[in-house]
Coordinates of C-alpha atoms in Angstrom, one line a residue:
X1 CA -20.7 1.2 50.1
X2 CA -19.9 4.4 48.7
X3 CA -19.7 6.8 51.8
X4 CA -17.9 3.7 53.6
X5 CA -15.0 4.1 50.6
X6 CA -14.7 7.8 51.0
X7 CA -14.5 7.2 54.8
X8 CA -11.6 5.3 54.3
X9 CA -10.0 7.3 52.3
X10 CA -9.9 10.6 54.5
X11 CA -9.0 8.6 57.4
X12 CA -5.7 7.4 55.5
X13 CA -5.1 10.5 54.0
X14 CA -5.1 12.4 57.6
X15 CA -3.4 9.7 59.0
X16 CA -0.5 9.3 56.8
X17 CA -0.2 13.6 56.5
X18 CA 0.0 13.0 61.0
X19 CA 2.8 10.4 60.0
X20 CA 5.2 12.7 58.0
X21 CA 4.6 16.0 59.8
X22 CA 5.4 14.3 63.1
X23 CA 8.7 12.6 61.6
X24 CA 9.4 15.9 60.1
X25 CA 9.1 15.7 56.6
X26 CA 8.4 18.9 54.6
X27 CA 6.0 18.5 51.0
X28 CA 7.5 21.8 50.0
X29 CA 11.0 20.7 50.1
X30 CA 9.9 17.6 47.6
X31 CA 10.7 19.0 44.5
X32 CA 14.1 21.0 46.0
X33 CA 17.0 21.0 43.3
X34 CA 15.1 19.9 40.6
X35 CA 16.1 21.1 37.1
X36 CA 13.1 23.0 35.9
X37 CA 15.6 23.2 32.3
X38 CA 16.0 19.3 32.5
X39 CA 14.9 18.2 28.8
X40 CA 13.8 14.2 29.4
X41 CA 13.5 13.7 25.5
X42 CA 17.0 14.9 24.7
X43 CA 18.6 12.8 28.1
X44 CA 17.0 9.7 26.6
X45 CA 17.9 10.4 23.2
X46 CA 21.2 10.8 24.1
X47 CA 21.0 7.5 26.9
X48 CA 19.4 5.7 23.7
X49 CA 22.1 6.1 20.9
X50 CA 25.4 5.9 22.5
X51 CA 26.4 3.9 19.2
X52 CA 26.7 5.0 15.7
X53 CA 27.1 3.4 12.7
X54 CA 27.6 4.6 9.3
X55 CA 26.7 2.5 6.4
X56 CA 28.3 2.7 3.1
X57 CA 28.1 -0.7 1.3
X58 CA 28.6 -1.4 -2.8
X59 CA 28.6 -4.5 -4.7
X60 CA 28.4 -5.4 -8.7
X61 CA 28.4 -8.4 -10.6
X62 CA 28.1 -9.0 -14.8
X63 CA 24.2 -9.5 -15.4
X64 CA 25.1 -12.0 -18.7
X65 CA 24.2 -15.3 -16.5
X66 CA 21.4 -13.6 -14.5
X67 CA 17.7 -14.6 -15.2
X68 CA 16.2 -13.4 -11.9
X69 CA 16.8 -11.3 -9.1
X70 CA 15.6 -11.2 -5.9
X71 CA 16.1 -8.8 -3.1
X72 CA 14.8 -8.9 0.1
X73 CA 15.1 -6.2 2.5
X74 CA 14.0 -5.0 6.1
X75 CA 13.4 -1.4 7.2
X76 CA 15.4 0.4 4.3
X77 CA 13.8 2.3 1.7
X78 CA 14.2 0.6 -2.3
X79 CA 15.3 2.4 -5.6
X80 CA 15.2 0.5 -8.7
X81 CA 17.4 2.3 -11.2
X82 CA 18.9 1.8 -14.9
X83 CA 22.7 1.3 -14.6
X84 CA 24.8 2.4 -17.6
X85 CA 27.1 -0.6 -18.2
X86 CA 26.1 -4.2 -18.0
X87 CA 26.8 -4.9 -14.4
X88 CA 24.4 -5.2 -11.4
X89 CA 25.1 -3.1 -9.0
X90 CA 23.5 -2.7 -5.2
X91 CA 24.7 0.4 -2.4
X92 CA 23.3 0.3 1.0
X93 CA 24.5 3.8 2.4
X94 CA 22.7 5.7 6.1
X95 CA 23.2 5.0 9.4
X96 CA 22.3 3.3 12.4
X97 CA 22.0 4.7 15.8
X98 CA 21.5 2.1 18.9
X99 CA 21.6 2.6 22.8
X100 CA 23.9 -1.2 22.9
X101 CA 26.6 -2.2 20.9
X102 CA 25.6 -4.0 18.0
X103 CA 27.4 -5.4 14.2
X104 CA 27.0 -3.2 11.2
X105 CA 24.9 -3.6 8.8
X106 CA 26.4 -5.7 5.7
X107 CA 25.2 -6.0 2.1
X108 CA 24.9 -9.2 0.7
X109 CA 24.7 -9.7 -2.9
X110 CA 25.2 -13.6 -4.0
X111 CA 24.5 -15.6 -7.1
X112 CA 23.3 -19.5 -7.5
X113 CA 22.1 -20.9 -10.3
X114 CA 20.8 -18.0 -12.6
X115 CA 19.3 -16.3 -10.0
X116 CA 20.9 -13.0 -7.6
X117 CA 20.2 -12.7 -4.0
X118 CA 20.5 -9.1 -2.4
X119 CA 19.9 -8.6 1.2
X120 CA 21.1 -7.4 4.0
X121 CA 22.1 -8.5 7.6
X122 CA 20.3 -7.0 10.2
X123 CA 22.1 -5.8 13.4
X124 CA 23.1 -8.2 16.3
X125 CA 22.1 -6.4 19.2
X126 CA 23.0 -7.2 22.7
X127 CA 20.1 -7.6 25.1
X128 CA 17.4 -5.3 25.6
X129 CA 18.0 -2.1 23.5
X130 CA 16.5 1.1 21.5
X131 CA 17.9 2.2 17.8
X132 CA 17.3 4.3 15.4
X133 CA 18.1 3.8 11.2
X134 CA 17.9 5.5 8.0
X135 CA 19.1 2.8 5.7
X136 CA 18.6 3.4 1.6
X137 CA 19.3 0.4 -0.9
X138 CA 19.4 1.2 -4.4
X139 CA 19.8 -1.5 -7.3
X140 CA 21.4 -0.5 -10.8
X141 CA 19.6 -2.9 -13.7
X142 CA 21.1 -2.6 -16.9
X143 CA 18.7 -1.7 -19.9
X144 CA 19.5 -5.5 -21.6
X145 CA 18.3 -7.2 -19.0
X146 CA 14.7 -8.2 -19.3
X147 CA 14.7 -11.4 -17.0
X148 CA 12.7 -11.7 -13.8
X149 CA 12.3 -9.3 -10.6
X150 CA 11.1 -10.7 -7.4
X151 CA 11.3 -7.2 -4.2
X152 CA 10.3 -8.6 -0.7
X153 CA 10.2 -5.9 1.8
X154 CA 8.9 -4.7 5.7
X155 CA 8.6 -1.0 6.2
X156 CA 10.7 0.1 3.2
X157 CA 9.5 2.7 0.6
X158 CA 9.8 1.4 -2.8
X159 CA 11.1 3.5 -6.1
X160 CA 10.8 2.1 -9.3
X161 CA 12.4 3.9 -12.7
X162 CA 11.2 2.8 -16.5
X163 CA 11.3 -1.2 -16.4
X164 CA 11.2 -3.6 -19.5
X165 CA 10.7 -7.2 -17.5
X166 CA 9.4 -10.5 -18.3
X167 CA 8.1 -10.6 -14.7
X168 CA 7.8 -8.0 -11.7
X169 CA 6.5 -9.8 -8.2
X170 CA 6.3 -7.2 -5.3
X171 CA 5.5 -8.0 -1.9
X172 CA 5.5 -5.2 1.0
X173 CA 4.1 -4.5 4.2
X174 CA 4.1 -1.3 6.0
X175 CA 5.5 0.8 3.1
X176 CA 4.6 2.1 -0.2
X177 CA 5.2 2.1 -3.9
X178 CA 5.8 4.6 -6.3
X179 CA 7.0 4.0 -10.3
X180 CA 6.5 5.9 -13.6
X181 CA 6.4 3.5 -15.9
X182 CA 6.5 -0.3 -15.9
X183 CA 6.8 -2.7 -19.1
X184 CA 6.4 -6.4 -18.0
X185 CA 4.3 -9.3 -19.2
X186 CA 3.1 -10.2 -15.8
X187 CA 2.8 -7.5 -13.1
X188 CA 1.8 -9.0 -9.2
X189 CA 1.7 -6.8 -6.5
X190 CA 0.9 -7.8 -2.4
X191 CA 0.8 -5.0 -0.5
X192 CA -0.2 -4.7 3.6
X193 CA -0.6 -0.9 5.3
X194 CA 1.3 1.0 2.0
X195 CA 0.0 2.9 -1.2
X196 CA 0.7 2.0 -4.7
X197 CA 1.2 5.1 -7.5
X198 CA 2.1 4.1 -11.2
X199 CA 1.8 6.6 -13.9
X200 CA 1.5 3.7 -16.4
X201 CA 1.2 0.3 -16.3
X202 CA 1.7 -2.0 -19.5
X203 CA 1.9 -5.7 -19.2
X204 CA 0.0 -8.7 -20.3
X205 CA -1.8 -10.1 -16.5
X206 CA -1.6 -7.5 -13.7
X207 CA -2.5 -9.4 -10.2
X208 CA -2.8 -6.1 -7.8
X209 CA -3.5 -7.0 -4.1
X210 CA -4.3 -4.0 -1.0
X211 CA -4.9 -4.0 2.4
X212 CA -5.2 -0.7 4.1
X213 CA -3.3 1.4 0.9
X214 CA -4.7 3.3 -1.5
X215 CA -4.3 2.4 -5.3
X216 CA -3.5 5.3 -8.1
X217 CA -2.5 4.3 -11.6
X218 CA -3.0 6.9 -14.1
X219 CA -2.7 3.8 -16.6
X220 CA -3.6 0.4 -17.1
X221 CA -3.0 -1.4 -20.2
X222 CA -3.6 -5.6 -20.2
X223 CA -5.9 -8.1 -18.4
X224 CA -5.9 -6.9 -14.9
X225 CA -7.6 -8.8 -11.3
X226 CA -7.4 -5.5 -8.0
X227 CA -8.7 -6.6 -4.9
X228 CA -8.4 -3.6 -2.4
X229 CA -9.2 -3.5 1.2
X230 CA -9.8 -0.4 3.1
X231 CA -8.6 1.5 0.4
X232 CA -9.5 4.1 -2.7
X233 CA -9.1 3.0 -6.2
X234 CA -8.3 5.9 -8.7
X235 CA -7.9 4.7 -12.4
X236 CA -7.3 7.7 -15.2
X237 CA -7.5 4.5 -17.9
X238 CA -8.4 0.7 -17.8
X239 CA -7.9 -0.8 -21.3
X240 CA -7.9 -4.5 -21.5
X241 CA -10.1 -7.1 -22.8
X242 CA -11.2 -8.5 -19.0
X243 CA -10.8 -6.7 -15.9
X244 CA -11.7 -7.9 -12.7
X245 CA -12.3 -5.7 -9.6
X246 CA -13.0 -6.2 -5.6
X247 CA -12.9 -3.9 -2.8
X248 CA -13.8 -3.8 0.7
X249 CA -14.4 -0.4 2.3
X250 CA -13.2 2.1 0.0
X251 CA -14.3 4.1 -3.1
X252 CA -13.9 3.5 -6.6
X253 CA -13.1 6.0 -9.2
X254 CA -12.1 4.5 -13.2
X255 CA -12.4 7.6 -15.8
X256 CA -11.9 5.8 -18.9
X257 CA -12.5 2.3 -19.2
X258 CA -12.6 -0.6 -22.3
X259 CA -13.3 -4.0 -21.8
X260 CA -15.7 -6.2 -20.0
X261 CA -15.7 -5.8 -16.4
X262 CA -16.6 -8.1 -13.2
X263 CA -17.1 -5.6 -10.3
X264 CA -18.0 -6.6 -6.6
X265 CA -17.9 -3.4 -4.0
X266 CA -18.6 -3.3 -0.6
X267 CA -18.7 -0.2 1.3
X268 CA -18.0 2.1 -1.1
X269 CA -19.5 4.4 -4.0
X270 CA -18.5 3.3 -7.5
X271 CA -18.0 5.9 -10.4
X272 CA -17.2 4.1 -13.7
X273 CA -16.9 5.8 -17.1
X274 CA -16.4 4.1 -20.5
X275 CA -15.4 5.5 -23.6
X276 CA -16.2 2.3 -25.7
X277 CA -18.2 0.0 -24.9
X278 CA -16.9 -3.8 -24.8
X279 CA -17.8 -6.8 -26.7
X280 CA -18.1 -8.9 -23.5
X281 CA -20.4 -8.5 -20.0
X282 CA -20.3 -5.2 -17.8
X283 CA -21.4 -7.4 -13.9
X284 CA -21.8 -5.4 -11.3
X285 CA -22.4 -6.4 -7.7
X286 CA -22.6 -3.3 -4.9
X287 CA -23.2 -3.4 -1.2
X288 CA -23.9 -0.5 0.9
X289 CA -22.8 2.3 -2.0
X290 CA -24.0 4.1 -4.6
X291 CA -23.1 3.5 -8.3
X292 CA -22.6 5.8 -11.2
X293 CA -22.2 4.5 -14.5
X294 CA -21.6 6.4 -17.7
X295 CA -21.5 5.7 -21.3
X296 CA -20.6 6.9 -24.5
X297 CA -23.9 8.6 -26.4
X298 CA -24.3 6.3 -28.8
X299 CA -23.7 3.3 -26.4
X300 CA -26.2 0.2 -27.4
X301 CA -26.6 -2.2 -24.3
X302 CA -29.4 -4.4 -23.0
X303 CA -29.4 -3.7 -19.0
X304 CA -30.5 -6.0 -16.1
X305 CA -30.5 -3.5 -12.7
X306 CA -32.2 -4.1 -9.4
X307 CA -31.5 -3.2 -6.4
X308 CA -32.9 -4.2 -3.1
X309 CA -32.7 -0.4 -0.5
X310 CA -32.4 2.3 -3.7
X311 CA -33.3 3.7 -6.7
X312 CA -32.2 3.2 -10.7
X313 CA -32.2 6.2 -12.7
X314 CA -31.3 5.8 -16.5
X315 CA -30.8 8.8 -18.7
X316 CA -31.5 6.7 -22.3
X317 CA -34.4 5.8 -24.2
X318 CA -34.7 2.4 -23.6
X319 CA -37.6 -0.4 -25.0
X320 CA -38.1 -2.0 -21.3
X321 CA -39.1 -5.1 -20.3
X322 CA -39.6 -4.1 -17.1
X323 CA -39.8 -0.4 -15.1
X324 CA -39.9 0.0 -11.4
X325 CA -38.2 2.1 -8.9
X326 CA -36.0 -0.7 -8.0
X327 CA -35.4 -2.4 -10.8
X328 CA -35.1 -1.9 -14.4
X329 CA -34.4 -4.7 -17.6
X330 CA -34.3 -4.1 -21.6
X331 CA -32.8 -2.7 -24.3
X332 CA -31.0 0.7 -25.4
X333 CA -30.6 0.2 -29.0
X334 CA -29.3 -3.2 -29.1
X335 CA -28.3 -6.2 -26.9
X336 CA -24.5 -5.9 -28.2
X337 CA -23.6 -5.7 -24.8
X338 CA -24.8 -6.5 -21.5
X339 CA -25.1 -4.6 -18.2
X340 CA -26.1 -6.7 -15.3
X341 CA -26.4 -4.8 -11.8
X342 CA -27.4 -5.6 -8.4
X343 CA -26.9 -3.3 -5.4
X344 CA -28.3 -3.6 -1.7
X345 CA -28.4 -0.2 -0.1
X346 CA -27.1 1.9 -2.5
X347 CA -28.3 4.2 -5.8
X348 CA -27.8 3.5 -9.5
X349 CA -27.5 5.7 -11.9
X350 CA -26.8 5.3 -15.5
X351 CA -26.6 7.7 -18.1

């Protein structure tokens, strides 16, 4: 079948090269008068945005009959900021390049009922059509107001300066999230394909959700539930009385840690430090990664490890109950607090 393909082939090659050299035609005058300077990116570029629009948009209203704000915005990059009066006040400023004609885009800022709505209109384009934007929208808060926050965004960056809130609810996708410091009593964060960096974090419930985005808080301070997937978690300091912790494929780092912890990893190594150890359980469940716990020196614990593919190494004198290469139960000191672990395919180590 093979040689009969080939066959074919040559036979309509040769045939088709008698075709053209009989009628004339000459391959080396194909290519005759063609530009070798002819730039394709910069003709399409220039084909492509035939229209451009400068933004430069600002509204303000009194924040004394605002308890919640809400902005929702698409493909523009969000900067929280402290404003120096009492008004709240929104600017939308860039540009936006498009190959058809199109509307600009407005800023919308409207109140009802306690609660102010910023967003803005995306462009009406006509038919099929390429564009181009750099759109920025940044939100002056006045220092008295310590209502409620609510930032929905797609593929926007997200700037945050010193907040004092009663509630912060962040939901992104496709962009990240970068703040210094954050005061709120409840702190929820949804996040899909986009980092989150805090430097410190202080609020009564933090609710942190990831998927595909790294997490990096220098500081944690009140009961907190992170669930990451395919993503890092670097912690400098967890301090709360219960924290609560799942990934899916991706490390875990926590330097300093206080308070009882529930931990479930899988696919990913696990280093956990604590500088006091808590009144409460330490449960930790680990597939497919190693686990490295430490402790202060004169940490008192009674410890339940096992795991099923790897080996338990403890670096304290402990009275045991039980002392194999895969698992290891009883007491260093005293039963104050507990350590329960369990790991399939992965290496404990505590010391």
């Amino acid at each position: 079948i093979t040689l009969y393909l080939l066959c074919t082939v040559l036979i309509c090659f040769w045939t088709t090269k008698m075709i053209l050299s009989s009628s004339g035609f000459d391959s080396n005058n194909l290519f005759n008068g063609f530009d070798s300077n002819f730039n394709i990116v910069e003709h399409w570029n220039g084909f492509n945005y035939k229209y451009n629009y400068d933004v430069n948009e600002e509204k303000s209203i009194d924040s004394s009959n605002i308890n919640s704000i809400k902005i929702d915005m698409v493909s523009a990059d969000i900067k929280v900021l402290i404003s120096e009066d009492d008004n709240i006040k929104a600017t939308l400023k860039g540009y936006v390049k498009s190959s058809e004609e199109a509307s600009d885009p407005k800023l919308d800022m409207t109140s009802k009922e306690g609660t102010l709505y910023i967003t803005s209109q995306n462009n009406a384009f006509k038919g099929f059509s390429s564009y181009s934007r750099d759109l920025k929208l940044e939100i002056f808060i006045p220092k008295s107001y310590v209502n409620d926050l609510y930032i929905k965004s797609t593929s926007s960056d997200i700037s945050i300066n010193p907040l004092n809130l009663n509630n912060l609810n962040i939901i992104t996708t496709s962009g990240f999230m970068e703040a210094e410091e954050i005061t709120v009593k409840n702190f929820n964060f949804t996040s899909t394909s986009g980092d989150l960096d805090i430097n410190k974090l202080n609020s009564t419930q933090n609710e942190i959700q990831t998927a595909s985005g790294n997490i990096e808080v220098k500081s944690i301070e009140g009961n907190s539930s992170i669930s990451s997937t395919s993503g890092d978690l670097n912690i400098d300091r967890l301090s709360s009385n219960q924290n609560q912790i799942r990934t899916t494929s991706g490390n875990i780092e926590i330097h300093s840690i206080e308070g009882s912890l529930t931990l479930n990893s899988t696919s990913g190594d696990s280093y956990l430090k604590y500088s006091k150890m808590p009144s409460g359980n330490i449960d930790i469940n680990s597939i497919s990664g190693n686990l490295e716990l430490l402790t202060p020196s004169n940490a008192e614990y009674f410890i339940d490890a096992s795991s099923t593919s790897g080996n338990i190494t403890l670096n304290k004198p402990i009275l045991a109950e039980v002392k194999k290469e895969h698992q290891l139960k009883g007491i260093v000191g005293s039963d104050n607090c507990k350590i329960n672990i369990k790991t399939t395919s992965g290496d404990v180590t505590i010391k």
